[in-house]
Coordinates of C-alpha atoms (C1' of nucleotides) in Angstrom, one line a residue:
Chain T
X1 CA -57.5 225.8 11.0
X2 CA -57.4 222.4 9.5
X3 CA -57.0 222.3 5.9
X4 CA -57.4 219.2 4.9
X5 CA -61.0 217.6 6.1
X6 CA -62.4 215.2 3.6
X7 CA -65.2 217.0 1.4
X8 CA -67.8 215.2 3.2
X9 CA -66.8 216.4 6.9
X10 CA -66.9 219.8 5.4
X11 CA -70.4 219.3 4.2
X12 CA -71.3 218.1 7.4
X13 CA -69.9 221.5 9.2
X14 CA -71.2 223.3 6.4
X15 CA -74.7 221.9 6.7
X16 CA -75.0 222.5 10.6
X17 CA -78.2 225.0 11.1
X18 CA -78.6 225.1 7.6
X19 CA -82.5 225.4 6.4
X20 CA -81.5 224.4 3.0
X21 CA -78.6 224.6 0.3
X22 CA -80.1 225.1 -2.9
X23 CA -79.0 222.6 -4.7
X24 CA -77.1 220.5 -2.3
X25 CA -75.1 218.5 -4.7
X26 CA -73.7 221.7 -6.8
X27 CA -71.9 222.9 -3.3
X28 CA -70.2 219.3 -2.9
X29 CA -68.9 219.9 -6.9
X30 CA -67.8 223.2 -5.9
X31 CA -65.8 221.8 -2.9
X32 CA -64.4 219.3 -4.4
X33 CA -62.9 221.5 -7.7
X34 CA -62.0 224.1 -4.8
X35 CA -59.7 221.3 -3.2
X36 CA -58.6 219.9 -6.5
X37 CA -57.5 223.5 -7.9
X38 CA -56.9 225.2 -4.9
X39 CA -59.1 228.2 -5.9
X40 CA -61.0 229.4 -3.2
X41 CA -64.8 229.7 -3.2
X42 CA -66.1 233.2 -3.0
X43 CA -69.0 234.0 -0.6
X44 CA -70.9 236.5 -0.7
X45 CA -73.3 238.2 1.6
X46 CA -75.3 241.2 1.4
X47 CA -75.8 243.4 4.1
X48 CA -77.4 247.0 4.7
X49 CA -75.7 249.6 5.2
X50 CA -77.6 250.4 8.3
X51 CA -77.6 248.6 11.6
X52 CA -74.0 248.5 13.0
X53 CA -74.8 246.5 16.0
X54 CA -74.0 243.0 15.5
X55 CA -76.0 241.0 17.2
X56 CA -75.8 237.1 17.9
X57 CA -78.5 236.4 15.5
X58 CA -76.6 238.3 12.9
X59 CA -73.7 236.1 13.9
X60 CA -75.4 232.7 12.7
X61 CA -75.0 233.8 9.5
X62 CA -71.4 235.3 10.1
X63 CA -70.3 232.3 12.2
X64 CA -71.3 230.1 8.7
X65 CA -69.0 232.1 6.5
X66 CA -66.2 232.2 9.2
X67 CA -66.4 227.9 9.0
X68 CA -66.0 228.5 5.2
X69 CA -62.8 230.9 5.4
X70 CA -61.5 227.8 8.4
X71 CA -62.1 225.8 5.3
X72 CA -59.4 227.6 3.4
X73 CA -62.6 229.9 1.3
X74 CA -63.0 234.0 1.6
X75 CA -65.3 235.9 1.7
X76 CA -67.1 239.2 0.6
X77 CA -69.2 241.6 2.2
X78 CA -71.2 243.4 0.2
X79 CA -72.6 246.4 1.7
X80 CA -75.8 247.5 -0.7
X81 CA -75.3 251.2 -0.5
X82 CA -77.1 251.5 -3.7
X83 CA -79.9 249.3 -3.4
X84 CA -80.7 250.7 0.1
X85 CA -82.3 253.7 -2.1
X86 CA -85.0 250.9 -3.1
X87 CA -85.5 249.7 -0.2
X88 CA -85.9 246.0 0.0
X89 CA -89.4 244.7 0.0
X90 CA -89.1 241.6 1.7
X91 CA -91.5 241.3 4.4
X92 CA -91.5 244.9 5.9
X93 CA -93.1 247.4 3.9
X94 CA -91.3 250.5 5.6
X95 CA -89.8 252.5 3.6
X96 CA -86.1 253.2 4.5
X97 CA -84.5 256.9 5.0
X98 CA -81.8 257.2 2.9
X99 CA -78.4 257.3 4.3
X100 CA -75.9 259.4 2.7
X101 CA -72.8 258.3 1.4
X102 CA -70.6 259.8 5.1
X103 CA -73.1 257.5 6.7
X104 CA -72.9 254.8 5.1
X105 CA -69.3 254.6 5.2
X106 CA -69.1 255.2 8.9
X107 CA -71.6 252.0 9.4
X108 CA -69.8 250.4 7.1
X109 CA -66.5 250.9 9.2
X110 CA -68.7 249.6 12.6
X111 CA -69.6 246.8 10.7
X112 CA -65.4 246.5 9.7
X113 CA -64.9 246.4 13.6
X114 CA -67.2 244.0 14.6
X115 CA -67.7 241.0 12.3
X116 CA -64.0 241.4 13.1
X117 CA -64.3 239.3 15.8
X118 CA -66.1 236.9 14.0
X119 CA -64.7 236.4 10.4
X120 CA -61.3 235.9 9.7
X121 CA -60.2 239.3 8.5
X122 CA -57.5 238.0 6.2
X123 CA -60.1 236.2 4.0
X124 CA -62.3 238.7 4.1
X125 CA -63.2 241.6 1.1
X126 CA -65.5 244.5 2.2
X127 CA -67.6 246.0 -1.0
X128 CA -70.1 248.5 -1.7
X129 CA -72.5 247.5 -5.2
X130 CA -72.8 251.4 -5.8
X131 CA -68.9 250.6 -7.4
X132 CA -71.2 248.5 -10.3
X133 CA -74.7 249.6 -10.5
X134 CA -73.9 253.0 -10.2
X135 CA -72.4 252.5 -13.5
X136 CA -75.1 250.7 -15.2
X137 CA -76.8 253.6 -17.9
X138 CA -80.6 253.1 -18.3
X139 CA -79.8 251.1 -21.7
X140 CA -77.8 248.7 -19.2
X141 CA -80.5 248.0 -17.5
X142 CA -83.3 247.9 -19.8
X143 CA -80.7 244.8 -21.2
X144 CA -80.0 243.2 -17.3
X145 CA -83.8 243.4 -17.2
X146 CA -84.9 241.6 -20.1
X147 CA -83.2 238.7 -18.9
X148 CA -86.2 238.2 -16.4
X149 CA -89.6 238.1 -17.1
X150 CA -92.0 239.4 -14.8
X151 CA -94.3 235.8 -14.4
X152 CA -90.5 234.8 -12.7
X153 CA -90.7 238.3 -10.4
X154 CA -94.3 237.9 -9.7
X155 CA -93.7 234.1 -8.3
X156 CA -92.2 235.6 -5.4
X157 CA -94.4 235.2 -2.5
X158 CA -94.8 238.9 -1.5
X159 CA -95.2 240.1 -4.9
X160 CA -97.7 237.5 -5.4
X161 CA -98.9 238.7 -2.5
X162 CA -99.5 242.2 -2.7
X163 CA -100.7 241.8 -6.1
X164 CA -103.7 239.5 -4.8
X165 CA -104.3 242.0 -1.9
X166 CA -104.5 244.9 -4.2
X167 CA -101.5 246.2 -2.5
X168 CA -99.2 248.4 -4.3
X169 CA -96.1 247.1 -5.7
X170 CA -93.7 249.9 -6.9
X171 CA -91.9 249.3 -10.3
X172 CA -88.5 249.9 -8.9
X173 CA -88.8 247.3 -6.2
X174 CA -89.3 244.9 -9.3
X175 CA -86.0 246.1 -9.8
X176 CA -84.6 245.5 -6.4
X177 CA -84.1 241.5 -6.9
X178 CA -82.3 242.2 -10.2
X179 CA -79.9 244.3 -8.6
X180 CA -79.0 242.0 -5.7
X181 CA -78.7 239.4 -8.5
X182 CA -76.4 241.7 -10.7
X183 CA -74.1 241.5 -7.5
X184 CA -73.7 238.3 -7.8
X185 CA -72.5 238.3 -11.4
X186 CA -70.3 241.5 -10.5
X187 CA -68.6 239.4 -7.9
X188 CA -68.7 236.0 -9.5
X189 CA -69.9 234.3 -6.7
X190 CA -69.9 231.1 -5.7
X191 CA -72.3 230.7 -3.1
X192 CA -74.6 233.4 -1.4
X193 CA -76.0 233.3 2.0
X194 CA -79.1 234.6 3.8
X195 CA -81.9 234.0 5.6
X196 CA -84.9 232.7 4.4
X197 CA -86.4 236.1 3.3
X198 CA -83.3 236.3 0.8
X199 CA -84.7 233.5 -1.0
X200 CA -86.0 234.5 -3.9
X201 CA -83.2 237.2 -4.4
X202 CA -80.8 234.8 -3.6
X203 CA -82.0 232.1 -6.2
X204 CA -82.2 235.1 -8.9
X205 CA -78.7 235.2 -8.7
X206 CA -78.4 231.9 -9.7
X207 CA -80.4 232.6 -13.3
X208 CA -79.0 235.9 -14.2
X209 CA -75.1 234.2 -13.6
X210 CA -76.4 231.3 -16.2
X211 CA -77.4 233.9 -18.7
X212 CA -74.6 235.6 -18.1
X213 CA -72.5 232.5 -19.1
X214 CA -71.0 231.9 -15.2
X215 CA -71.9 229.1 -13.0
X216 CA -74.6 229.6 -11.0
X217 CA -74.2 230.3 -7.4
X218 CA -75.2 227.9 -4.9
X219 CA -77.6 229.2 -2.5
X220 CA -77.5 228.7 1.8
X221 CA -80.2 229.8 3.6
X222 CA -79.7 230.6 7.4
X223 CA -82.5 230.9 10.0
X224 CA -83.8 233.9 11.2
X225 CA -82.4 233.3 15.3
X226 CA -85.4 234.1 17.8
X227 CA -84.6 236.4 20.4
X228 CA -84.8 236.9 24.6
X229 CA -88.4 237.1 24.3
X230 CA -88.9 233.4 22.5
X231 CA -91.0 234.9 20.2
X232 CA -90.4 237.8 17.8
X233 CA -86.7 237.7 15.9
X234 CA -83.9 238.8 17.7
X235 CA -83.4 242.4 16.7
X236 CA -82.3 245.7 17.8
X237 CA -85.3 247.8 17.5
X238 CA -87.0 245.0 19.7
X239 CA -84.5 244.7 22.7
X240 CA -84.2 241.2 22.9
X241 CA -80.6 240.7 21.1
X242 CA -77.6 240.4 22.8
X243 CA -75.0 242.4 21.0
X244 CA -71.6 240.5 20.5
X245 CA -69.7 243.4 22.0
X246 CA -71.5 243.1 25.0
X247 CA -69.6 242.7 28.8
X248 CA -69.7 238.8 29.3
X249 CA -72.2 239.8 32.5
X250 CA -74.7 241.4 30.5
X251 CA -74.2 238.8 27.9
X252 CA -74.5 235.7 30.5
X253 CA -77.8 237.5 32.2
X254 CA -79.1 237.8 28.9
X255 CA -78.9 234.2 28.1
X256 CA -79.7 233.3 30.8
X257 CA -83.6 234.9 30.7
X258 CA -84.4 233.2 27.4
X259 CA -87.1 230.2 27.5
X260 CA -86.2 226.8 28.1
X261 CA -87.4 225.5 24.9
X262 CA -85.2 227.7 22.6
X263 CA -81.8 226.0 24.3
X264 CA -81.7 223.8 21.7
X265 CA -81.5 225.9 18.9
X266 CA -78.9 228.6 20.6
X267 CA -77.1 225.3 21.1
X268 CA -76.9 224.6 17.7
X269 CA -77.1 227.8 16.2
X270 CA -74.6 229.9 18.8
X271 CA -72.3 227.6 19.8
X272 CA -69.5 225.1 19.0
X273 CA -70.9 221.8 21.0
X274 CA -71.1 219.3 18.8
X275 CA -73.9 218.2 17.8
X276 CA -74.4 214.7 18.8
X277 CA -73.6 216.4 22.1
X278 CA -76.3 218.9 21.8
X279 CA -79.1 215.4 21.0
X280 CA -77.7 214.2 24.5
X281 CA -78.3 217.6 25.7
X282 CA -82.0 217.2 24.4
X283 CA -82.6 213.8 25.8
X284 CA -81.7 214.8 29.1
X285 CA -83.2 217.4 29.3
X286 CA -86.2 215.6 28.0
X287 CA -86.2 212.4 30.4
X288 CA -85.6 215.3 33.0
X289 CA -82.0 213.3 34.1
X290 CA -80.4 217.3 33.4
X291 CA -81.5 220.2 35.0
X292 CA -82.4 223.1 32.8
X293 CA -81.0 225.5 34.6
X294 CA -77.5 224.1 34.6
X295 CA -77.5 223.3 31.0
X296 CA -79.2 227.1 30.5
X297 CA -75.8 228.2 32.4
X298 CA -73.8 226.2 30.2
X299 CA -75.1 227.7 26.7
X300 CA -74.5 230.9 28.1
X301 CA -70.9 230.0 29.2
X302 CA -70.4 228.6 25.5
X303 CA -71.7 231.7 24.2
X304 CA -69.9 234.2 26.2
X305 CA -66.4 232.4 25.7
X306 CA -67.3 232.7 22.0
X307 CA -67.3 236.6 22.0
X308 CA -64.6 236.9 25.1
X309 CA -62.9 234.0 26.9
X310 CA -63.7 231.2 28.8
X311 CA -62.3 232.5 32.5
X312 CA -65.0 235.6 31.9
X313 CA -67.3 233.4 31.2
X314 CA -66.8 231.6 34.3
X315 CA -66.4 234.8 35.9
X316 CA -69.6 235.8 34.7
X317 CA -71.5 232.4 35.9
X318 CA -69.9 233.2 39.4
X319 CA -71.2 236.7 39.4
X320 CA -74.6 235.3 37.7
X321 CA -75.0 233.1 40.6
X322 CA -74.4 235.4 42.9
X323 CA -76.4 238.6 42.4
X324 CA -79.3 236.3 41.5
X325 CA -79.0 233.0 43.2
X326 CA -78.0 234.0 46.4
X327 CA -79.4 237.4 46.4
X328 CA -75.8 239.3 47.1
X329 CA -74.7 242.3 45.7
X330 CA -73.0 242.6 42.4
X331 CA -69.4 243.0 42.2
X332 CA -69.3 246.4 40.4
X333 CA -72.0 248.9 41.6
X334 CA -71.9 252.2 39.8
X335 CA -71.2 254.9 42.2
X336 CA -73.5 257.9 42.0
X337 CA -72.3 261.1 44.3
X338 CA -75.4 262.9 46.0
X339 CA -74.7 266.7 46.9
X340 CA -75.2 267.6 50.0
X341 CA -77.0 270.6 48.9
X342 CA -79.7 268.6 47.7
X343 CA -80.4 267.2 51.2
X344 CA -81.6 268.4 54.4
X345 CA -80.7 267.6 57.8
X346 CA -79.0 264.4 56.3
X347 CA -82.3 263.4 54.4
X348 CA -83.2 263.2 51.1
X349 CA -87.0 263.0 49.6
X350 CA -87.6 259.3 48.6
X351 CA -88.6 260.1 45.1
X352 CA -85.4 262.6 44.4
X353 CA -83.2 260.3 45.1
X354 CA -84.5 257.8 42.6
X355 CA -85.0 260.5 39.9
X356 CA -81.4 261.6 41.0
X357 CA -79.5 258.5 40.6
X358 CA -81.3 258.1 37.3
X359 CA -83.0 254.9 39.1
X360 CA -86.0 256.5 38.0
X361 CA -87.1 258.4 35.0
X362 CA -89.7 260.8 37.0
X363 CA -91.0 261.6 40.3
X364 CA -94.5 260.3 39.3
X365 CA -92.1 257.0 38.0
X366 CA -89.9 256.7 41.2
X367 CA -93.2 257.2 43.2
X368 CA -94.9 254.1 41.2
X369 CA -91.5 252.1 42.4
X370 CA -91.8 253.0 46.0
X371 CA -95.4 252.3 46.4
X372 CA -94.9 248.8 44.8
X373 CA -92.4 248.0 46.6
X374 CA -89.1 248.3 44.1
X375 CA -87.2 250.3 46.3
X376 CA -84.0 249.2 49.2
X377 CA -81.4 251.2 50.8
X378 CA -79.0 248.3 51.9
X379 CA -81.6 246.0 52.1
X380 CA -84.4 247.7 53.7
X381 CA -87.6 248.4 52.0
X382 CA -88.5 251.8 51.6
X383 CA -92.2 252.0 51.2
X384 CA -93.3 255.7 51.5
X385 CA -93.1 257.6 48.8
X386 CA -93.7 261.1 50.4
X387 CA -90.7 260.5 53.2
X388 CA -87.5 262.1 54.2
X389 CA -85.6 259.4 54.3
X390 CA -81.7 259.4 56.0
X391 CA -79.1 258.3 53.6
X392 CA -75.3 257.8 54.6
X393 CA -72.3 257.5 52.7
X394 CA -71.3 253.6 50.9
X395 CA -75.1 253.0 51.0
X396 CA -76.7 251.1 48.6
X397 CA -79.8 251.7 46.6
X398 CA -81.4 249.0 44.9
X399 CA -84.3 249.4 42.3
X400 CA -86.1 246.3 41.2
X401 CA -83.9 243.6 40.5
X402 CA -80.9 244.9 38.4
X403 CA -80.7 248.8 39.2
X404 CA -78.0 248.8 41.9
X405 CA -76.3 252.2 43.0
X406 CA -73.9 252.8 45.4
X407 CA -74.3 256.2 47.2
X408 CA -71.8 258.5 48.0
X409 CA -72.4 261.8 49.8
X410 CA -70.2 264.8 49.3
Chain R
rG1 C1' -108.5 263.8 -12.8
rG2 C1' -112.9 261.9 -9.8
rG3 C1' -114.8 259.5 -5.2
rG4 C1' -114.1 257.7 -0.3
rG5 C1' -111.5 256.4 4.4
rG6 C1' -108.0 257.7 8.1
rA7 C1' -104.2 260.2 11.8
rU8 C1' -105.7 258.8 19.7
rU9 C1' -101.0 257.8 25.0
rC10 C1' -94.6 252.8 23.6
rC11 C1' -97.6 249.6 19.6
rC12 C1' -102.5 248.0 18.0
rG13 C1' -107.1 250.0 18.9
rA14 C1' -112.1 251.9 21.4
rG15 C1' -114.0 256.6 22.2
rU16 C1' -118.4 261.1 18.0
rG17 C1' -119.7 267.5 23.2
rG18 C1' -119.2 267.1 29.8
rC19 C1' -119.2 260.8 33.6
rC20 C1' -111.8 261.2 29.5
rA21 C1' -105.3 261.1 31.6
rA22 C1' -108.9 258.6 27.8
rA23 C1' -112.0 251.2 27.4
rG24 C1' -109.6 246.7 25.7
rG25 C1' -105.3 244.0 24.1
rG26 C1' -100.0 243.7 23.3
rA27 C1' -95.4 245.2 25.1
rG28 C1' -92.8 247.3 29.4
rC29 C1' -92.1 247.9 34.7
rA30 C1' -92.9 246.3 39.9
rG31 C1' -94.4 242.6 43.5
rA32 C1' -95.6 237.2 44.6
rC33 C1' -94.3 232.3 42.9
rU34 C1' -89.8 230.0 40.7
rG35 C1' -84.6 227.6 38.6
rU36 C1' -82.6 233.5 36.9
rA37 C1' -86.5 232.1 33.5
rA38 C1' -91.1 230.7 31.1
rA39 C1' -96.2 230.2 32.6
rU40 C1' -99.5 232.1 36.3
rC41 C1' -101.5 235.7 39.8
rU42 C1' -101.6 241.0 41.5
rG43 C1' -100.5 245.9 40.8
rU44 C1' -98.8 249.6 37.5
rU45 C1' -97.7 252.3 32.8
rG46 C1' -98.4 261.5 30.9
rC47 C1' -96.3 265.2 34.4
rG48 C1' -96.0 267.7 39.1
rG49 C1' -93.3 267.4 46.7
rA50 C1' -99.5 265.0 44.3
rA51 C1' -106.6 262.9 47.9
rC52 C1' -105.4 268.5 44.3
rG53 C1' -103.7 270.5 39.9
rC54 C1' -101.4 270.8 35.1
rU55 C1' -100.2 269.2 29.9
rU56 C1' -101.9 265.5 26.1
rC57 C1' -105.7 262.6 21.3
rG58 C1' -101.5 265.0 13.4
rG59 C1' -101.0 271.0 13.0
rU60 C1' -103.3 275.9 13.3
rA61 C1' -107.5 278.9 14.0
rG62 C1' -112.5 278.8 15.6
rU63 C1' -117.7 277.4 17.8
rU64 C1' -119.0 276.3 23.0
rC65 C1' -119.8 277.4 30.0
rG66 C1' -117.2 272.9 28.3
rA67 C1' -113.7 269.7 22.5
rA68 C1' -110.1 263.6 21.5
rU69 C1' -115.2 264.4 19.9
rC70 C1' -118.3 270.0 16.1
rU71 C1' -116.4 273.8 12.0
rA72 C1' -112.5 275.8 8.6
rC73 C1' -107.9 275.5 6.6
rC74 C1' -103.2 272.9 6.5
rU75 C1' -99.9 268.5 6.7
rC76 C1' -99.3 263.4 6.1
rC77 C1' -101.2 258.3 5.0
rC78 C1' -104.4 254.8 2.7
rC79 C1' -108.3 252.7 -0.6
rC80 C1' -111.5 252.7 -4.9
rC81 C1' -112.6 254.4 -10.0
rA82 C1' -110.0 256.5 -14.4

RNA sequence: GGGGGGAUUCCCGAGUGGCCAAAGGGAGCAGACUGUAAAUCUGUUGCGGAACGCUUCGGUAGUUCGAAUCUACCUCCCCCCA
């Protein structure tokens, strides 16, 4: 992109949604000799080999190292094949299956195709730390090992932790910090990201490259985006992520649904506005000069032109607006053929159809729906559940507010 | 090695022989209200063509007219002592 900002405008990219760089002043040196030498820095960041679904709050992270490689740096992406057989025992205490190595690989290759459209595929290394530590012999380790003590394992906070709680703490998992830190010396890193639950692993690096006569790796720590819901971290398993795959309409509905107060922070974190644009943003919005809907419409539209383009993104608004604001139908309605066989007389039973477009998961289900309501056929309420109701070809069913279906009768 | 506690519907969690398809909360879904939301209110959340019936409370086999509740064995989890 541009390749020569000043070493202070790259700080001040570089420290955008930043929690902390630990230590500050040891990234600006390691600019600065970058741009004097012309050696790139290295960043490195660690990611499980399970999950393949990118998801915006993944992206924070991902969108940091991608301003890095615009800075002229490249980075690696270390998959930890091996130390997903520890399991890592920040915060969660559930213990992991273990993958094998096919499946690994195959999420490893998801991963390839989606931080694609993120990172800047040139500057980027994908690496698995099986390729070192399964190397290391049990004498290797024993002498990793006895370069930390356990009073500087025990400071973490879950550690400490458990230990107070009488929880159990399971001596491998002492290991698992050590390993993530060997990385670091494997790849000579120069600075490691990760969110705030990385931090003591992260800052282990650090020591064990001293000792092992490199220079320590700075550390960046990311936040943890919250997701949909406004509450609980965006994450797969919880449904409130929007995946950056995602058709710009899903993506743009999405957005849209989150709570006001987290605009800010999608602002800053998701987008490219800058930010003394995003304070105006907040004073607006604030002194109530800007409406929050509008703005809410225009994170979205900065979001989805991210992961697509802009025109979809406008496209997306239009159909937004549309379906929700005005109450019309959506553009594209799946079209779902009924048999005529499962008809009588040119009726169907109310609850069949629902189960039968998949509207429904059950008959006791599509029955709940009708009763309460849920339930159109081109606009008119169908409110007995135990009728015959006449259907005809190009209809439309509609199910709460985003099941749509468009019949058609052969 | 010894002792103790536990497994309930999507999650947490009550229930210790019939009044239990199973309290309460969370989450979800639907309706109302809105700005599309959030908050709030209401309803709903096993299955069945359904005012009745059927299948559920870790598993199996029992006891009983009747079991989520009692017994035996099994599986898995946790805690304490060593």
């Amino acid at each position: 992109m541009t390749p020569q900002l000043t070493v202070d405008e790259q700080m001040e990219i570089l420290r955008r949604g930043t929690l902390e760089i630990v230590p500050e002043d040891e990234l600006r040196e390691k600019l600065v000799k970058s741009q004097k030498t012309g050696v790139p820095l290295r960043l490195k960041l660690g990611l499980d080999p399970t999950a393949p679904d990118i998801h915006i709050g993944h992206a924070v992270v991902l969108r940091k190292l991608r301003q890095f490689q615009d800075i002229g740096h490249e980075v690696v992406i270390l998959i930890g094949d091996f130390t997903a057989r520890i399991g890592d025992p920040s915060g969660r205490s559930v213990t992991r299956p273990l993958l094998s190595s096919e499946e690994i690989e195959a999420n490893a290759r998801t991963y390839a195709d989606q931080y694609c459209r993120i990172l800047d595929a040139d500057k980027t290394k994908v690496l698995f730390n099986s390729e070192w530590l399964g190397k290391l012999d049990f004498a290797d380790v024993i002498r990793v090992s006895a370069k930390v003590t356990v009073a500087r394992v025990l400071e973490r906070d879950d550690f400490a932790n458990r230990l107070s709680d009488g929880r159990p703490i399971g001596l491998h998992e002492i290991l698992y910090p050590v390993c993530q830190a060997y990385d670091s010396v494997a790849l000579k890193s120069d600075v490691e990201l990760g969110g705030m639950d990385q931090k003591f692993n992260i800052l282990m690096g650090r020591d064990l490259q001293r000792e092992s006569g490199q220079e320590p790796q700075v550390a960046m720590f990311m936040p943890i985006l919250v997701g949909l819901d406004g509450v609980q971290k965006m994450s797969k398993s919880l449904g409130n992520y929007v995946g950056i795959t995602e058709a710009p309409n899903e993506m743009f509905g999405k957005l849209m649904s989150i709570p006001d107060d987290l605009m800010p922070q999608y602002f800053e974190l998701c987008t490219d506005v800058p930010m003394n644009e995003i304070e105006d943003i907040v004073y607006g919005l604030s002194n109530g000069k800007l409406h929050p809907m509008n703005i809410k419409k225009r994170l979205a539209r900065e979001i989805v032109a991210i992961y697509h383009s802009e025109e979809s993104a406008m496209e997306a608004q239009l159909e937004f607006e549309k379906v929700f604001s005005s109450g019309e139908l959506p553009t594209d309605i799946p079209v779902c053929n009924i048999p005529t066989d499962i008809m009588k007389d040119g009726k169907i039973w109310a609850p069949k159809l629902l189960t039968f477009t998949g509207t429904a998961s059950s008959n006791s289900d599509a029955r709940r729906l009708i009763e309460q309501g849920a339930v159109s056929i081109d606009g008119e309420r169908i409110s007995d559940a135990g009728s015959d109701i006449t259907i005809a070809d190009g209809q439309v069913l509609r199910v709460g507010k985003l099941k749509f279906v468009k019949l058609q009768i052969n």
